[in-house]
mmCIF file of C-alpha atoms in Angstrom:
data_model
loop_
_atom_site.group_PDB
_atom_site.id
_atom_site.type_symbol
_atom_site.label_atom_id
_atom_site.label_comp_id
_atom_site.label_asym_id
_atom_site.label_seq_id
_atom_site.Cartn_x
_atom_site.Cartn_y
_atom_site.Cartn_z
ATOM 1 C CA UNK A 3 -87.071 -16.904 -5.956
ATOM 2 C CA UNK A 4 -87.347 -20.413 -6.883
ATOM 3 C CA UNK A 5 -85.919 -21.474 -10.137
ATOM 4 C CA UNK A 6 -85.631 -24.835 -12.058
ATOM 5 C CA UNK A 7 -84.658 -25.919 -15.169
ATOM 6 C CA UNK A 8 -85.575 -28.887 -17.576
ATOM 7 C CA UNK A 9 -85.052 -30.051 -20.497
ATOM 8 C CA UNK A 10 -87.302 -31.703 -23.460
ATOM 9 C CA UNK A 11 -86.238 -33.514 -26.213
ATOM 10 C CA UNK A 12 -89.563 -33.519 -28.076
ATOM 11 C CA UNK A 13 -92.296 -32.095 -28.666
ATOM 12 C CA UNK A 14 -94.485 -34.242 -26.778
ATOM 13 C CA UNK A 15 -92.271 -33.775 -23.607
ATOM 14 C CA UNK A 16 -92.448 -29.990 -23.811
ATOM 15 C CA UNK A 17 -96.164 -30.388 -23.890
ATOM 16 C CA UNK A 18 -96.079 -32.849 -20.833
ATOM 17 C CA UNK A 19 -94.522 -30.357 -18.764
ATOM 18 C CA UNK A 20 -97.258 -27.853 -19.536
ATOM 19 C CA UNK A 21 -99.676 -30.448 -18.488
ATOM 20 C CA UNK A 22 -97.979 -31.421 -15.547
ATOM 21 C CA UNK A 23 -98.110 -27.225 -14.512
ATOM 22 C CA UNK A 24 -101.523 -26.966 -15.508
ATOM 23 C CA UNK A 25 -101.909 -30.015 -12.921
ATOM 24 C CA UNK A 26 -100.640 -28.122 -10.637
ATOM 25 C CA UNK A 27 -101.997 -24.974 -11.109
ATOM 26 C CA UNK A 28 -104.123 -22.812 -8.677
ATOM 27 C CA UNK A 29 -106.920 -20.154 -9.568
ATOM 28 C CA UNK A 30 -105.689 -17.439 -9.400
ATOM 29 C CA UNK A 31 -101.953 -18.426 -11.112
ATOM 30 C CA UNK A 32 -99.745 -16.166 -13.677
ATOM 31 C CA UNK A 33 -97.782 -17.650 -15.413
ATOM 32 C CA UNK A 34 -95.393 -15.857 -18.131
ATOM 33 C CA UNK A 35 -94.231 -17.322 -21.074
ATOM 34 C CA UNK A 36 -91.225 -15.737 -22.936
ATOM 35 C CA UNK A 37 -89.663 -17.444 -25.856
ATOM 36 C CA UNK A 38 -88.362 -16.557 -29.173
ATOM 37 C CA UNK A 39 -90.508 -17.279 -31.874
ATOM 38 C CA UNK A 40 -90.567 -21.599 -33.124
ATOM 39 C CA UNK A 41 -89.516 -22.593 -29.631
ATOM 40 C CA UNK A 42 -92.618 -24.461 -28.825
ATOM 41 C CA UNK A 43 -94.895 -22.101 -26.736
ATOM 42 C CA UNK A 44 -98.115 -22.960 -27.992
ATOM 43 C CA UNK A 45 -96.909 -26.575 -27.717
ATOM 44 C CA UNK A 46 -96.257 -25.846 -24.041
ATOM 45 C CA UNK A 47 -99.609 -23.606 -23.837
ATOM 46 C CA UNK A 48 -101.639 -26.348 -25.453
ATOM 47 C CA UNK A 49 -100.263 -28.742 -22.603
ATOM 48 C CA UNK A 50 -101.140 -26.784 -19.794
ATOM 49 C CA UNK A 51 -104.358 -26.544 -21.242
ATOM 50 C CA UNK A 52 -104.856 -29.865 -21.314
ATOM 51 C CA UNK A 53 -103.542 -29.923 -17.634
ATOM 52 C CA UNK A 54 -106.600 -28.007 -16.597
ATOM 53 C CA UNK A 55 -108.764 -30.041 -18.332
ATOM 54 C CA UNK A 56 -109.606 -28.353 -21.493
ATOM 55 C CA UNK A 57 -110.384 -30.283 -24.401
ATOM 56 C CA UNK A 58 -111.450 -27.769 -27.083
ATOM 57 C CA UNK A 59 -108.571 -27.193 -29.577
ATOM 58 C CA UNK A 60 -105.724 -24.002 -28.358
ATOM 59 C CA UNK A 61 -103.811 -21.671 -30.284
ATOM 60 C CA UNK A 62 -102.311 -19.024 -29.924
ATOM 61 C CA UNK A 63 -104.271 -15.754 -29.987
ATOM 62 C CA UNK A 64 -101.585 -13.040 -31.925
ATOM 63 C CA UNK A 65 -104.326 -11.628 -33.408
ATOM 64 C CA UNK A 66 -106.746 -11.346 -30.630
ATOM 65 C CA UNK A 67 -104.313 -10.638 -27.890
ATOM 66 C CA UNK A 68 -106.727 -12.602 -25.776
ATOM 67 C CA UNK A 69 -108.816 -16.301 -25.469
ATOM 68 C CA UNK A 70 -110.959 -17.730 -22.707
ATOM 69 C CA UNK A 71 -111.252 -20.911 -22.407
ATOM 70 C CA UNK A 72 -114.239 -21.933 -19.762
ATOM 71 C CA UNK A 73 -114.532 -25.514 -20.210
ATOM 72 C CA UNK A 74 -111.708 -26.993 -17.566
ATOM 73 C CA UNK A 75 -111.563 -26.984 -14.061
ATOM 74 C CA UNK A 76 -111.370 -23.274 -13.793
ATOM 75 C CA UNK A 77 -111.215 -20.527 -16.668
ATOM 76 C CA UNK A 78 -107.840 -20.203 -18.865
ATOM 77 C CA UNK A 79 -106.951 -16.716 -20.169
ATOM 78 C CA UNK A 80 -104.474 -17.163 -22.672
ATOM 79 C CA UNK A 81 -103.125 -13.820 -23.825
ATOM 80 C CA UNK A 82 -100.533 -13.026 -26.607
ATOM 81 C CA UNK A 83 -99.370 -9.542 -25.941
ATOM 82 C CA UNK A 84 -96.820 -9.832 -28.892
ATOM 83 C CA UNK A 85 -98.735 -7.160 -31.131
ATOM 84 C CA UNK A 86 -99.234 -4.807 -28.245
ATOM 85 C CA UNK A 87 -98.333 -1.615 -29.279
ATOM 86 C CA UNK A 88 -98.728 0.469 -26.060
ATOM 87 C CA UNK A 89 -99.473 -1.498 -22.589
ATOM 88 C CA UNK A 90 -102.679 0.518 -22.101
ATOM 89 C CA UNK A 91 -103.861 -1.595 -24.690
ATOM 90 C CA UNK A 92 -103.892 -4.211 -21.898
ATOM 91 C CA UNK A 93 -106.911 -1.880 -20.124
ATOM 92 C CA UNK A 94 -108.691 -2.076 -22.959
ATOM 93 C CA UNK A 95 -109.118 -5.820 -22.816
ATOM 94 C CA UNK A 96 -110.030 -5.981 -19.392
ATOM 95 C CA UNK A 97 -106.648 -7.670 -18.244
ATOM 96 C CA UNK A 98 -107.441 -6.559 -14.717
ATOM 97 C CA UNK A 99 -109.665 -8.912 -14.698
ATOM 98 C CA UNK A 100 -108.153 -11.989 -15.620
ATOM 99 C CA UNK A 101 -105.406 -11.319 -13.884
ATOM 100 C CA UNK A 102 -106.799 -10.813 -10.394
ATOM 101 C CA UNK A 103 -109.738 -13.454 -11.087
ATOM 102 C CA UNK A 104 -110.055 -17.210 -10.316
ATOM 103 C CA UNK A 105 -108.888 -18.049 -13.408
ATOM 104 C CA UNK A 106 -105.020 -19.163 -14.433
ATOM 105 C CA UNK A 107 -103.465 -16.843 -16.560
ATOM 106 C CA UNK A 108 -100.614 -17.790 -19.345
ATOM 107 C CA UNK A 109 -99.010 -14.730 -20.972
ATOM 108 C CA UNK A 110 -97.185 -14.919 -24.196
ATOM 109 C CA UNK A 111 -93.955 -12.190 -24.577
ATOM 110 C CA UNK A 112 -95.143 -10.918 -21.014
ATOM 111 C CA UNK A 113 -91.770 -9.205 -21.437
ATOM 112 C CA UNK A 114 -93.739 -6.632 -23.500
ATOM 113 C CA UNK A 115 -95.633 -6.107 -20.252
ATOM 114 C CA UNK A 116 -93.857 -6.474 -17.163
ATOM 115 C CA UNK A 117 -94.769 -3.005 -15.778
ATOM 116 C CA UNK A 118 -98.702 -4.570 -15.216
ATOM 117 C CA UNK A 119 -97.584 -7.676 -14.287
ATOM 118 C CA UNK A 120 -98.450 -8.404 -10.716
ATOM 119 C CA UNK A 121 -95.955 -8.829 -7.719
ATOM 120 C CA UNK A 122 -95.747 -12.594 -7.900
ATOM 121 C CA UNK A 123 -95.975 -14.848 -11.218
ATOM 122 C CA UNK A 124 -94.374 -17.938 -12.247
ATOM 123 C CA UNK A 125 -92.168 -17.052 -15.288
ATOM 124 C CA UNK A 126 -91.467 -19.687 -17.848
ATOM 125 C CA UNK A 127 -88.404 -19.132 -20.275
ATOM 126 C CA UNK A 128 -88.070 -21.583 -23.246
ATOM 127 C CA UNK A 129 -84.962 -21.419 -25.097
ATOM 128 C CA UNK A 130 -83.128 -24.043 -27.925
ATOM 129 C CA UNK A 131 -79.600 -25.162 -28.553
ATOM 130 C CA UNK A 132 -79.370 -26.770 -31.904
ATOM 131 C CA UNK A 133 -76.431 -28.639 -31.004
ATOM 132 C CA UNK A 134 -78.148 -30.516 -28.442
ATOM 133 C CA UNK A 135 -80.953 -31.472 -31.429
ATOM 134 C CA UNK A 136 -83.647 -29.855 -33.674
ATOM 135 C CA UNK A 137 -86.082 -30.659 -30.814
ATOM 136 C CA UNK A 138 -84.290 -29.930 -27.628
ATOM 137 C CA UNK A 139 -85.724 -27.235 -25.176
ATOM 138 C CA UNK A 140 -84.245 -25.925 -21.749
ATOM 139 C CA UNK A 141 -86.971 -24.503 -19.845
ATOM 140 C CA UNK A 142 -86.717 -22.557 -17.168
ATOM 141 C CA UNK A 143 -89.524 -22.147 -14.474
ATOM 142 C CA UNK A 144 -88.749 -19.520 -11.759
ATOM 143 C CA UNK A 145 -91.714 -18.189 -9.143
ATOM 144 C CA UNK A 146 -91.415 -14.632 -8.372
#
């Protein structure tokens, strides 16, 4: 497992490092995303989208678990798995799917759902420390 950590002072640098990830990113990629809730996910999420060249506004899909976005490089399947009561939900979707397609994948509280997850993801932990600032973010990025 190879794990790094950095940190963002802003806003804009947390969504720079999404960018630079969805750069980088393959078809084919899951990525988790667990953070607690105000530590700049969709901020990250919107960043990676842009890294993958999407355009078209992105937030975050509590209420519809899952969105598609078609319109970069390769398809982005945002999911949100936050309200997911029972992880069979995740059939019901079609996860399978996304997750073994030639899109990238970015899974919000994929903690919920770790017993679906696939052998080897690239899990992204945001966390804050107010005493380093309001706007400060450690971020870890570890491939499994």
């Amino acid at each position: 497992m190879e794990e790094r950590f950095v940190e963002t002072f802003s806003p804009e640098e947390t969504f720079e490092l999404g960018r630079k990830l969805g750069e980088e990113a393959a078809p084919g990629s899951i990525y988790t995303l667990v953070g607690d809730l105000g530590v700049g996910k969709t901020v990250f999420t919107q960043g990676m989208a842009a890294g993958l060249g999407i355009t078209e506004p992105v937030n975050s899909p509590t209420f519809t678990i899952l969105q598609v976005y078609d319109e970069g490089r390769c398809p982005f399947y945002h999911f949100d798995v936050y309200r997911i009561g029972d992880v069979s939900e995740m059939d019901e979707i079609g996860y399978e799917d996304c997750f073994y397609g030639e899109g990238v994948c970015l899974i919000e509280w994929a903690n919920l759902i770790e017993e679906i997850l696939p052998e080897h993801y690239t899990q992204i932990t945001i966390s804050k420390d107010l005493e380093k600032g309001f706007d400060y973010r450690k971020i870890s990025v570890k491939r499994k």
